Amino acid sequence: MSPNIVVVVTIAVLFTVGVYLVLERSLTRILLGIVLLSNGTNLLILVAGGAAGAPPIIGVASDRPMSDPLPQALILTAIVITLGLTAFLLAMAYRSWQLHRHDEVQDDVEDRRIVRLAARDERAFEDDDTESDGETLDEEAASARDETDEGRATPPPPRGGPTHGEEGR
């Protein structure tokens, strides 16, 4: 049995649009991309399961071959996992909206700091990412890419004292 071309094209479109949306910065678009990827995966498993056959019930004699119950079980498990992931991403997007009035994922300055600290201990190679340009963390945070703060006149106030690991500096 060869799969229907319409189903194969649908799977390709779902994967393409899903990957595109997952690479966006908005949590809402990421959520939609995860849902599309999940639906594409479910269709792929269904097509890979082969042709439908008789119900896989032992003791019922049929002239048709029985269908494989494994793809159906995998799809059901994938649906449950996607439901949990969707609920988690919805909660993150809602909390981001409550705090910042947007759901954009911002650049993480802490990741840059960890890379810089690791580069000071031992360099395996020379790279632009490991070079320290003398900027303080506050200067780097002010220059971090965040589309939602473009209209602000003043930078946000600092968050308290030194963070873990900075007490001796």
Coordinates of N, CA and C in Angstrom, one line a residue:
M1 N 0.8 -1.2 0.0 CA 0.0 0.0 0.0 C 0.9 1.2 0.0
S2 N 0.6 2.2 -0.9 CA 1.3 3.4 -0.9 C 0.4 4.5 -0.3
P3 N 1.0 5.4 0.5 CA 0.2 6.5 1.1 C -0.4 7.4 0.1
N4 N -1.5 8.0 0.5 CA -2.2 9.0 -0.4 C -1.3 10.3 -0.5
I5 N -1.2 10.8 -1.6 CA -0.3 12.0 -1.9 C -0.8 13.2 -1.1
V6 N -2.1 13.3 -0.9 CA -2.7 14.5 -0.2 C -2.2 14.4 1.3
V7 N -2.2 13.2 1.9 CA -1.8 13.1 3.3 C -0.3 13.4 3.4
V8 N 0.5 13.0 2.5 CA 1.9 13.2 2.5 C 2.2 14.7 2.4
V9 N 1.5 15.4 1.5 CA 1.7 16.8 1.3 C 1.2 17.6 2.6
T10 N 0.1 17.1 3.2 CA -0.4 17.7 4.4 C 0.7 17.5 5.5
I11 N 1.3 16.4 5.6 CA 2.3 16.2 6.6 C 3.5 17.1 6.4
A12 N 3.9 17.3 5.2 CA 5.0 18.2 4.8 C 4.7 19.6 5.2
V13 N 3.4 20.1 4.9 CA 3.0 21.4 5.2 C 3.0 21.6 6.7
L14 N 2.4 20.7 7.4 CA 2.4 20.8 8.9 C 3.7 20.9 9.5
F15 N 4.7 20.1 9.0 CA 6.0 20.2 9.5 C 6.7 21.5 9.2
T16 N 6.5 21.9 7.9 CA 7.2 23.2 7.5 C 6.7 24.4 8.3
V17 N 5.4 24.5 8.4 CA 4.8 25.7 9.1 C 5.1 25.6 10.6
G18 N 5.1 24.3 11.1 CA 5.4 24.1 12.5 C 6.8 24.5 12.9
V19 N 7.7 24.1 12.1 CA 9.1 24.5 12.3 C 9.3 26.0 12.2
Y20 N 8.7 26.6 11.2 CA 8.8 28.1 11.1 C 8.2 28.8 12.3
L21 N 7.1 28.4 12.8 CA 6.5 29.0 14.0 C 7.3 28.8 15.2
V22 N 7.9 27.6 15.4 CA 8.7 27.3 16.6 C 9.9 28.2 16.7
L23 N 10.4 28.7 15.5 CA 11.6 29.5 15.5 C 11.3 31.0 15.7
E24 N 10.0 31.4 15.9 CA 9.7 32.8 16.2 C 10.0 33.1 17.7
R25 N 9.9 34.4 18.0 CA 10.1 34.8 19.4 C 8.9 34.9 20.2
S26 N 7.7 34.8 19.7 CA 6.5 35.0 20.4 C 6.0 33.6 20.9
L27 N 5.7 33.5 22.2 CA 5.3 32.2 22.8 C 4.0 31.7 22.2
T28 N 3.1 32.6 21.7 CA 1.9 32.2 21.1 C 2.2 31.5 19.8
R29 N 3.1 32.0 19.0 CA 3.5 31.4 17.7 C 4.3 30.1 18.0
I30 N 5.1 30.0 19.0 CA 5.8 28.8 19.4 C 4.7 27.7 19.8
L31 N 3.7 28.1 20.5 CA 2.7 27.2 20.9 C 1.9 26.6 19.7
L32 N 1.6 27.5 18.7 CA 0.9 27.0 17.5 C 1.9 26.1 16.7
G33 N 3.1 26.4 16.7 CA 4.1 25.6 16.0 C 4.2 24.2 16.6
I34 N 4.2 24.1 17.9 CA 4.3 22.8 18.6 C 3.0 22.0 18.3
V35 N 1.9 22.7 18.3 CA 0.6 21.9 18.0 C 0.7 21.4 16.5
L36 N 1.1 22.2 15.6 CA 1.2 21.8 14.2 C 2.2 20.7 14.0
L37 N 3.4 20.8 14.7 CA 4.3 19.7 14.6 C 3.8 18.4 15.2
S38 N 3.0 18.5 16.3 CA 2.4 17.3 16.9 C 1.4 16.7 15.9
N39 N 0.6 17.5 15.3 CA -0.4 16.9 14.4 C 0.3 16.3 13.1
G40 N 1.4 16.9 12.7 CA 2.1 16.3 11.6 C 2.7 15.0 12.0
T41 N 3.2 14.9 13.2 CA 3.8 13.7 13.7 C 2.8 12.6 13.8
N42 N 1.6 13.0 14.3 CA 0.5 12.0 14.4 C 0.1 11.4 13.1
L43 N 0.0 12.3 12.1 CA -0.3 11.8 10.7 C 0.8 11.0 10.2
L44 N 2.0 11.3 10.4 CA 3.1 10.5 10.0 C 3.1 9.1 10.6
I45 N 2.8 9.0 11.9 CA 2.7 7.7 12.5 C 1.6 6.9 11.9
L46 N 0.5 7.6 11.7 CA -0.7 6.9 11.1 C -0.4 6.4 9.7
V47 N 0.2 7.2 8.9 CA 0.6 6.7 7.6 C 1.6 5.6 7.6
A48 N 2.6 5.7 8.6 CA 3.6 4.6 8.7 C 3.0 3.3 9.2
G49 N 1.8 3.4 9.9 CA 1.2 2.2 10.4 C 0.7 1.3 9.4
G50 N 0.5 1.7 8.2 CA 0.0 0.8 7.1 C -1.5 0.9 7.0
A51 N -2.0 0.0 6.1 CA -3.4 0.0 5.8 C -4.2 -0.5 7.0
A52 N -5.5 0.0 7.1 CA -6.4 -0.4 8.1 C -6.8 -1.9 7.8
G53 N -6.9 -2.6 8.9 CA -7.3 -4.0 8.8 C -8.5 -4.3 9.7
A54 N -8.7 -5.6 10.0 CA -9.7 -6.0 11.0 C -9.3 -5.5 12.4
P55 N -10.3 -5.4 13.3 CA -9.9 -5.0 14.7 C -9.0 -6.0 15.3
P56 N -8.0 -5.6 16.0 CA -7.0 -6.5 16.6 C -7.6 -7.2 17.9
I57 N -8.6 -8.0 17.8 CA -9.2 -8.6 18.9 C -9.0 -10.1 18.7
I58 N -8.4 -10.7 19.8 CA -8.0 -12.1 19.7 C -9.3 -13.0 19.8
G59 N -9.4 -14.0 19.0 CA -10.6 -14.9 19.1 C -11.6 -14.6 18.0
V60 N -11.5 -13.4 17.3 CA -12.4 -13.1 16.3 C -11.7 -13.5 14.9
A61 N -12.3 -14.4 14.2 CA -11.7 -14.8 13.0 C -12.2 -13.9 11.9
S62 N -11.3 -13.5 11.0 CA -11.6 -12.6 9.9 C -10.7 -13.0 8.8
D63 N -11.2 -12.8 7.6 CA -10.4 -13.1 6.4 C -9.4 -11.9 6.1
R64 N -9.6 -10.8 6.7 CA -8.7 -9.7 6.5 C -7.6 -9.7 7.6
P65 N -6.4 -9.3 7.3 CA -5.4 -9.2 8.3 C -5.7 -8.2 9.4
M66 N -5.2 -8.5 10.6 CA -5.5 -7.5 11.7 C -4.7 -6.3 11.5
S67 N -5.2 -5.1 12.0 CA -4.4 -3.9 12.0 C -3.5 -3.9 13.2
D68 N -2.4 -3.1 13.1 CA -1.4 -3.0 14.1 C -1.9 -2.0 15.1
P69 N -2.0 -2.4 16.4 CA -2.5 -1.4 17.4 C -1.4 -0.5 17.9
L70 N -0.2 -0.7 17.6 CA 0.9 0.1 18.1 C 0.9 1.5 17.6
P71 N 0.7 1.8 16.3 CA 0.6 3.2 15.9 C -0.6 4.0 16.6
Q72 N -1.7 3.3 16.8 CA -2.8 4.0 17.5 C -2.4 4.3 18.9
A73 N -1.7 3.4 19.6 CA -1.2 3.7 21.0 C -0.2 4.8 21.0
L74 N 0.7 4.8 20.0 CA 1.7 5.9 20.0 C 1.0 7.3 19.7
I75 N 0.0 7.3 18.9 CA -0.7 8.6 18.6 C -1.4 9.0 19.8
L76 N -2.1 8.1 20.5 CA -2.8 8.5 21.7 C -1.8 9.0 22.8
T77 N -0.7 8.4 22.9 CA 0.3 8.9 23.9 C 0.8 10.3 23.4
A78 N 1.1 10.5 22.1 CA 1.5 11.8 21.6 C 0.5 12.9 21.9
I79 N -0.8 12.5 21.7 CA -1.8 13.5 22.0 C -1.8 14.0 23.4
V80 N -1.6 13.0 24.4 CA -1.6 13.4 25.8 C -0.4 14.2 26.1
I81 N 0.8 13.9 25.5 CA 2.0 14.7 25.8 C 1.8 16.1 25.2
T82 N 1.2 16.2 24.0 CA 1.0 17.5 23.4 C 0.1 18.3 24.2
L83 N -0.9 17.7 24.8 CA -1.9 18.4 25.7 C -1.2 19.0 26.9
G84 N -0.3 18.3 27.5 CA 0.5 18.8 28.6 C 1.4 19.9 28.2
L85 N 2.1 19.7 27.1 CA 3.0 20.8 26.6 C 2.3 22.0 26.3
T86 N 1.1 21.9 25.7 CA 0.3 23.0 25.3 C -0.2 23.8 26.5
A87 N -0.6 23.1 27.6 CA -1.0 23.7 28.8 C 0.2 24.5 29.4
F88 N 1.3 23.9 29.4 CA 2.5 24.5 30.0 C 2.9 25.8 29.2
L89 N 2.9 25.7 27.9 CA 3.2 26.9 27.1 C 2.1 28.0 27.2
L90 N 0.9 27.6 27.3 CA -0.2 28.6 27.5 C 0.0 29.3 28.9
A91 N 0.4 28.5 29.9 CA 0.6 29.2 31.2 C 1.8 30.1 31.2
M92 N 2.9 29.8 30.4 CA 4.0 30.7 30.3 C 3.6 31.9 29.5
A93 N 2.9 31.8 28.4 CA 2.5 32.9 27.7 C 1.6 33.8 28.5
Y94 N 0.6 33.3 29.2 CA -0.3 34.1 30.1 C 0.5 34.8 31.2
R95 N 1.4 34.1 31.8 CA 2.2 34.8 32.8 C 3.1 35.9 32.2
S96 N 3.7 35.7 31.1 CA 4.5 36.7 30.4 C 3.6 37.9 30.1
W97 N 2.4 37.6 29.6 CA 1.4 38.7 29.3 C 1.1 39.5 30.6
Q98 N 0.9 38.8 31.7 CA 0.6 39.5 33.0 C 1.7 40.4 33.4
L99 N 2.9 39.9 33.3 CA 4.1 40.7 33.8 C 4.5 41.8 32.9
H100 N 4.6 41.5 31.6 CA 5.2 42.4 30.6 C 4.3 43.0 29.5
R101 N 3.0 42.5 29.5 CA 2.1 42.9 28.4 C 2.5 42.5 27.0
H102 N 3.3 41.4 26.9 CA 3.7 40.8 25.7 C 4.2 39.4 26.0
D103 N 4.3 38.6 24.9 CA 4.8 37.3 25.1 C 6.0 37.0 24.3
E104 N 6.8 38.0 24.1 CA 8.1 37.8 23.4 C 9.1 37.2 24.3
V105 N 9.9 36.3 23.7 CA 11.0 35.7 24.4 C 12.2 36.7 24.3
Q106 N 12.8 37.1 25.4 CA 13.9 38.1 25.3 C 15.2 37.4 25.3
D107 N 16.3 38.1 24.9 CA 17.6 37.6 25.0 C 18.0 37.4 26.4
D108 N 18.7 36.4 26.7 CA 19.1 36.1 28.1 C 20.5 36.6 28.4
V109 N 20.7 37.6 29.2 CA 22.0 38.1 29.5 C 22.8 37.2 30.4
E110 N 22.1 36.4 31.2 CA 22.7 35.4 32.1 C 23.5 34.4 31.3
D111 N 23.0 34.0 30.2 CA 23.7 33.0 29.4 C 25.0 33.6 28.9
R112 N 25.0 34.9 28.5 CA 26.2 35.5 28.0 C 27.2 35.6 29.2
R113 N 26.7 35.8 30.4 CA 27.7 35.9 31.5 C 28.3 34.5 31.8
I114 N 27.5 33.5 31.7 CA 28.1 32.1 31.9 C 29.1 31.8 30.9
V115 N 28.9 32.2 29.6 CA 29.9 31.9 28.6 C 31.1 32.7 28.8
R116 N 31.0 34.0 29.3 CA 32.2 34.8 29.6 C 33.0 34.2 30.7
L117 N 32.3 33.7 31.8 CA 33.0 33.2 32.9 C 33.7 31.9 32.5
A118 N 33.1 31.1 31.7 CA 33.7 29.8 31.3 C 34.9 30.1 30.4
A119 N 34.9 31.2 29.6 CA 36.0 31.6 28.7 C 37.2 32.1 29.5
R120 N 36.9 32.7 30.7 CA 38.1 33.2 31.5 C 38.8 32.0 32.1
D121 N 38.2 30.9 32.5 CA 38.9 29.8 33.1 C 39.8 29.1 32.2
E122 N 39.3 28.8 31.0 CA 40.2 28.1 30.0 C 39.6 28.2 28.7
R123 N 40.4 28.6 27.7 CA 39.9 28.8 26.4 C 40.3 27.6 25.5
A124 N 39.4 27.0 24.9 CA 39.7 25.9 24.0 C 40.0 26.4 22.6
F125 N 39.5 27.6 22.3 CA 39.7 28.2 21.0 C 39.4 29.7 21.0
E126 N 39.9 30.4 20.1 CA 39.6 31.8 20.0 C 38.3 32.0 19.3
D127 N 37.4 32.8 19.8 CA 36.1 33.0 19.2 C 35.6 34.4 19.7
D128 N 34.8 35.0 18.8 CA 34.2 36.3 19.2 C 33.3 36.2 20.4
D129 N 32.7 35.1 20.6 CA 31.8 35.0 21.7 C 32.5 34.9 23.0
T130 N 33.8 34.4 23.0 CA 34.5 34.2 24.3 C 35.4 35.4 24.6
E131 N 35.4 36.4 23.7 CA 36.2 37.6 24.0 C 35.5 38.6 24.9
S132 N 36.1 39.1 25.9 CA 35.5 40.0 26.8 C 35.8 41.4 26.2
D133 N 34.7 42.2 26.0 CA 34.9 43.5 25.4 C 34.9 44.6 26.5
G134 N 34.9 44.2 27.8 CA 35.0 45.2 28.8 C 33.7 45.8 29.3
E135 N 32.6 45.3 28.6 CA 31.3 45.8 29.0 C 30.9 45.2 30.4
T136 N 30.2 46.0 31.2 CA 29.7 45.4 32.4 C 28.4 44.7 32.1
L137 N 27.9 44.0 33.0 CA 26.6 43.3 32.8 C 25.4 44.2 32.6
D138 N 25.5 45.4 33.3 CA 24.4 46.3 33.1 C 24.4 47.0 31.8
E139 N 25.6 47.3 31.3 CA 25.7 47.9 29.9 C 25.3 46.8 28.9
E140 N 25.6 45.6 29.1 CA 25.2 44.5 28.1 C 23.7 44.3 28.2
A141 N 23.2 44.4 29.4 CA 21.7 44.2 29.5 C 21.0 45.4 28.8
A142 N 21.5 46.5 28.9 CA 20.9 47.7 28.3 C 20.9 47.6 26.7
S143 N 22.0 46.9 26.2 CA 22.1 46.8 24.8 C 21.5 45.5 24.2
A144 N 20.9 44.7 25.1 CA 20.3 43.4 24.7 C 19.1 43.6 23.8
R145 N 18.9 42.8 22.9 CA 17.8 42.9 21.9 C 16.5 42.6 22.6
D146 N 15.6 43.6 22.6 CA 14.3 43.4 23.1 C 13.4 44.3 22.4
E147 N 12.6 43.8 21.5 CA 11.7 44.6 20.6 C 10.7 45.4 21.4
T148 N 10.3 44.9 22.6 CA 9.2 45.4 23.3 C 9.6 46.7 24.1
D149 N 10.9 46.9 24.3 CA 11.4 48.0 25.1 C 11.9 49.2 24.3
E150 N 11.6 49.1 23.0 CA 12.1 50.2 22.1 C 11.5 51.5 22.4
G151 N 10.3 51.6 22.9 CA 9.7 52.9 23.2 C 10.0 53.4 24.5
R152 N 10.7 52.7 25.4 CA 11.0 53.2 26.7 C 12.0 54.3 26.7
A153 N 11.7 55.3 27.5 CA 12.7 56.4 27.6 C 13.8 56.1 28.6
T154 N 13.5 55.4 29.6 CA 14.6 55.1 30.6 C 14.7 53.6 30.8
P155 N 15.9 53.2 31.1 CA 16.1 51.7 31.3 C 15.4 51.3 32.6
P156 N 15.0 50.0 32.7 CA 14.4 49.6 33.9 C 15.4 49.6 35.1
P157 N 14.9 49.8 36.3 CA 15.8 49.9 37.5 C 16.5 48.5 37.7
P158 N 17.7 48.5 38.3 CA 18.4 47.3 38.6 C 17.7 46.5 39.6
R159 N 17.9 45.2 39.6 CA 17.1 44.3 40.5 C 17.9 44.0 41.8
G160 N 18.1 44.8 42.6 CA 18.7 44.5 43.9 C 20.3 44.4 43.8
G161 N 20.8 43.6 44.8 CA 22.2 43.5 45.0 C 22.9 42.5 44.0
P162 N 24.1 42.1 44.4 CA 24.8 41.2 43.5 C 24.2 39.8 43.4
T163 N 24.3 39.1 42.3 CA 23.8 37.8 42.2 C 24.8 36.8 42.7
H164 N 24.3 35.5 42.7 CA 25.2 34.5 43.3 C 26.5 34.4 42.5
G165 N 27.6 34.4 43.2 CA 28.9 34.3 42.6 C 29.6 35.6 42.3
E166 N 28.9 36.7 42.6 CA 29.5 38.1 42.4 C 29.8 38.8 43.7
E167 N 29.7 38.1 44.9 CA 29.9 38.8 46.1 C 31.3 39.4 46.3
G168 N 32.3 38.6 45.8 CA 33.7 39.0 46.0 C 34.2 40.0 44.9
R169 N 33.4 40.4 44.0 CA 33.9 41.3 42.9 C 33.7 42.8 43.2

